[in-house]
Structures are given as C-alpha cells and as structure tokens.
CSV table of N, CA and C in Angstrom, one decimal:
chain,number,residue,atom,x,y,z
E,1,UNK,N,3.9,-3.1,-18.7
E,1,UNK,CA,3.0,-3.1,-17.8
E,1,UNK,C,3.5,-4.3,-17.2
E,2,UNK,N,3.5,-4.0,-15.7
E,2,UNK,CA,3.6,-5.1,-14.9
E,2,UNK,C,2.2,-5.7,-14.7
E,3,UNK,N,2.3,-6.5,-13.9
E,3,UNK,CA,0.8,-7.6,-13.8
E,3,UNK,C,0.5,-6.7,-12.3
E,4,UNK,N,-0.7,-7.0,-12.1
E,4,UNK,CA,-1.0,-6.6,-10.4
E,4,UNK,C,-0.6,-7.2,-10.0
E,5,UNK,N,-0.1,-6.7,-8.4
E,5,UNK,CA,0.6,-7.5,-7.4
E,5,UNK,C,1.9,-8.2,-7.8
E,6,UNK,N,2.5,-7.6,-9.4
E,6,UNK,CA,3.9,-7.8,-9.2
E,6,UNK,C,4.7,-6.5,-9.0
E,7,UNK,N,5.1,-6.2,-8.3
E,7,UNK,CA,5.8,-5.2,-8.0
E,7,UNK,C,6.8,-4.8,-7.1
E,8,UNK,N,7.9,-4.5,-7.5
E,8,UNK,CA,9.1,-4.2,-6.4
E,8,UNK,C,8.8,-3.8,-5.3
E,9,UNK,N,7.7,-3.2,-4.7
E,9,UNK,CA,7.9,-2.6,-3.4
E,9,UNK,C,7.6,-3.4,-2.6
E,10,UNK,N,8.4,-3.3,-1.4
E,10,UNK,CA,8.1,-4.0,-0.1
E,10,UNK,C,6.8,-4.5,0.1
E,11,UNK,N,6.3,-5.8,0.5
E,11,UNK,CA,5.0,-5.3,1.1
E,11,UNK,C,5.3,-5.8,2.6
E,12,UNK,N,4.2,-5.0,3.4
E,12,UNK,CA,4.2,-5.0,4.8
E,12,UNK,C,3.1,-5.5,5.5
E,13,UNK,N,3.4,-5.7,6.9
E,13,UNK,CA,2.7,-6.8,7.9
E,13,UNK,C,1.8,-5.2,8.5
E,14,UNK,N,0.8,-5.9,8.5
E,14,UNK,CA,-0.3,-4.5,9.4
E,14,UNK,C,0.1,-3.9,10.1
E,15,UNK,N,0.8,-4.3,11.1
E,15,UNK,CA,1.6,-4.1,12.2
E,15,UNK,C,2.3,-2.6,11.5
E,16,UNK,N,3.6,-3.8,11.2
E,16,UNK,CA,4.2,-3.0,10.5
E,16,UNK,C,4.0,-1.5,9.7
E,17,UNK,N,3.0,-2.2,9.1
E,17,UNK,CA,2.5,-0.9,8.1
E,17,UNK,C,2.4,0.7,9.1
E,18,UNK,N,1.4,0.8,9.9
E,18,UNK,CA,1.0,1.4,11.1
E,18,UNK,C,2.1,2.1,12.1
E,19,UNK,N,3.3,1.1,12.3
E,19,UNK,CA,4.1,1.9,12.7
E,19,UNK,C,5.4,2.6,12.3
E,20,UNK,N,5.4,1.9,10.8
E,20,UNK,CA,6.1,2.9,9.5
E,20,UNK,C,5.6,4.1,9.6
E,21,UNK,N,4.2,4.5,8.9
E,21,UNK,CA,3.2,5.2,8.9
E,21,UNK,C,3.9,6.7,10.3
E,22,UNK,N,3.7,6.0,11.6
E,22,UNK,CA,4.1,6.6,12.0
E,22,UNK,C,5.1,7.5,12.0
E,23,UNK,N,6.0,6.5,11.6
E,23,UNK,CA,7.8,6.9,12.0
E,23,UNK,C,8.0,7.8,11.0
E,24,UNK,N,7.1,7.8,9.7
E,24,UNK,CA,7.6,8.5,8.4
E,24,UNK,C,6.5,10.0,9.0
E,25,UNK,N,5.6,10.0,9.6
E,25,UNK,CA,5.1,11.3,9.4
E,25,UNK,C,5.7,12.1,10.3
E,26,UNK,N,6.2,12.1,11.4
E,26,UNK,CA,6.8,12.1,12.4
E,26,UNK,C,8.5,12.3,11.9
E,27,UNK,N,8.9,11.7,11.0
E,27,UNK,CA,10.4,12.1,10.2
E,27,UNK,C,10.4,13.2,9.3
E,28,UNK,N,9.1,13.1,8.8
E,28,UNK,CA,8.9,14.3,7.8
E,28,UNK,C,7.7,14.9,7.8
E,29,UNK,N,7.5,16.3,8.6
E,29,UNK,CA,6.1,16.9,8.4
E,29,UNK,C,5.8,17.6,6.9
E,30,UNK,N,6.7,17.7,6.7
E,30,UNK,CA,6.0,18.5,5.5
E,30,UNK,C,5.8,17.8,3.8
E,31,UNK,N,6.1,16.4,4.4
E,31,UNK,CA,5.7,15.9,3.3
E,31,UNK,C,4.7,14.4,3.9
E,32,UNK,N,3.5,14.7,3.5
E,32,UNK,CA,2.4,14.1,4.4
E,32,UNK,C,2.0,12.6,3.9
E,33,UNK,N,1.8,11.8,4.9
E,33,UNK,CA,1.6,10.3,5.0
E,33,UNK,C,0.1,9.8,4.1
E,34,UNK,N,0.0,9.4,3.3
E,34,UNK,CA,-1.4,8.9,3.1
E,34,UNK,C,-1.5,7.4,3.1
E,35,UNK,N,-2.4,6.8,3.4
E,35,UNK,CA,-2.5,5.5,3.2
E,35,UNK,C,-4.0,5.2,2.2
E,36,UNK,N,-3.9,4.5,1.5
E,36,UNK,CA,-4.7,4.5,0.1
E,36,UNK,C,-5.3,3.0,-0.1
E,37,UNK,N,-6.6,3.1,0.3
E,37,UNK,CA,-7.3,1.8,0.9
E,37,UNK,C,-8.3,1.4,-1.0
E,38,UNK,N,-8.6,0.4,-1.9
E,38,UNK,CA,-8.8,-0.4,-2.5
E,38,UNK,C,-10.1,-0.4,-2.8
E,39,UNK,N,-10.7,-0.4,-3.6
E,39,UNK,CA,-12.3,-1.4,-3.8
E,39,UNK,C,-12.0,-2.7,-3.4
E,40,UNK,N,-13.2,-3.0,-2.5
E,40,UNK,CA,-13.0,-4.3,-2.2
E,40,UNK,C,-13.1,-5.5,-3.3
E,41,UNK,N,-14.1,-5.3,-4.1
E,41,UNK,CA,-14.2,-5.9,-5.1
E,41,UNK,C,-13.3,-6.2,-6.2
E,42,UNK,N,-12.1,-5.4,-7.0
E,42,UNK,CA,-11.3,-5.0,-8.2
E,42,UNK,C,-10.1,-4.8,-7.6
E,43,UNK,N,-9.8,-4.5,-6.3
E,43,UNK,CA,-8.4,-3.5,-6.3
E,43,UNK,C,-8.0,-2.2,-6.4
E,44,UNK,N,-7.3,-2.4,-6.3
E,44,UNK,CA,-6.5,-1.0,-7.0
E,44,UNK,C,-5.3,-0.9,-8.8
E,45,UNK,N,-5.6,0.2,-9.2
E,45,UNK,CA,-5.2,-0.4,-10.6
E,45,UNK,C,-4.6,-0.5,-10.7
E,46,UNK,N,-3.0,-0.3,-12.1
E,46,UNK,CA,-1.4,-1.0,-12.0
E,46,UNK,C,-1.1,0.6,-11.7
E,47,UNK,N,-1.8,1.9,-12.6
E,47,UNK,CA,-1.6,2.9,-11.8
E,47,UNK,C,-1.3,3.8,-10.5
E,48,UNK,N,-2.7,3.0,-9.8
E,48,UNK,CA,-2.7,3.4,-8.5
E,48,UNK,C,-1.8,2.6,-8.0
E,49,UNK,N,-1.1,1.9,-8.1
E,49,UNK,CA,-0.2,0.5,-7.4
E,49,UNK,C,1.0,1.4,-7.6
E,50,UNK,N,1.1,1.8,-8.8
E,50,UNK,CA,2.5,2.5,-8.8
E,50,UNK,C,3.1,3.9,-7.7
E,51,UNK,N,1.6,4.1,-7.8
E,51,UNK,CA,1.9,5.3,-7.0
E,51,UNK,C,2.4,5.0,-5.5
E,52,UNK,N,2.3,4.1,-5.2
E,52,UNK,CA,2.4,3.6,-3.8
E,52,UNK,C,3.7,3.2,-3.7
E,53,UNK,N,4.3,3.7,-2.0
E,53,UNK,CA,5.7,3.4,-1.6
E,53,UNK,C,5.9,1.6,-1.2
E,54,UNK,N,4.7,1.7,-0.9
E,54,UNK,CA,4.9,0.5,0.4
E,54,UNK,C,3.4,-0.4,-0.1
E,55,UNK,N,3.2,-1.5,0.4
E,55,UNK,CA,1.8,-2.3,-0.2
E,55,UNK,C,2.0,-3.2,1.2
E,56,UNK,N,0.4,-3.0,1.3
E,56,UNK,CA,-0.1,-3.6,2.7
E,56,UNK,C,-1.0,-4.1,2.7
E,57,UNK,N,-1.7,-6.2,2.7
E,57,UNK,CA,-2.7,-6.6,2.4
E,57,UNK,C,-3.3,-6.8,3.8
E,58,UNK,N,-4.6,-5.8,3.8
E,58,UNK,CA,-5.1,-6.3,5.5
E,58,UNK,C,-6.2,-7.9,5.0
E,59,UNK,N,-5.6,-9.1,6.1
E,59,UNK,CA,-6.6,-10.3,5.8
E,59,UNK,C,-8.1,-9.8,6.6
E,60,UNK,N,-9.0,-10.0,5.8
E,60,UNK,CA,-10.1,-10.0,6.8
E,60,UNK,C,-10.8,-11.6,6.5
E,61,UNK,N,-11.6,-12.0,7.4
E,61,UNK,CA,-12.5,-13.4,7.3
E,61,UNK,C,-13.5,-13.3,6.4
E,62,UNK,N,-13.7,-14.5,5.7
E,62,UNK,CA,-14.8,-14.7,4.4
E,62,UNK,C,-15.8,-15.3,5.0
C-alpha cells in the first residue's frame, strides 16, 4: 500500500484547483465535481486519497 502523500496524481496549486474544478464541471455536467476536505489533525486515509483525481494542499498560517 502506498505511503500517505506519495500518490501518482498531480498536486495542484490552490488557484489552479479552483480553475480546474470549474472547467471540469462545465465540460461534464453529468459527472459532478466534488471537493474533499480532510480532517486537520490527521488528514485523509490512504483509501480516501486513492479516490481523488487531483490533490491540493491549502496553505495556512500557524
């Protein structure tokens, strides 16, 4: 099983993710677009990550 964070799908920048989400929704109305947010403390599980087509990390200030 892959280690968390080491998946073959591309990482998108936050702005790029927004643009791509709108483009995907417009080009395929029958296939909805979903944004999956993780739990801040532990992130997504490997099973959850494997269901995603693209990954994006939203930066935050600590």
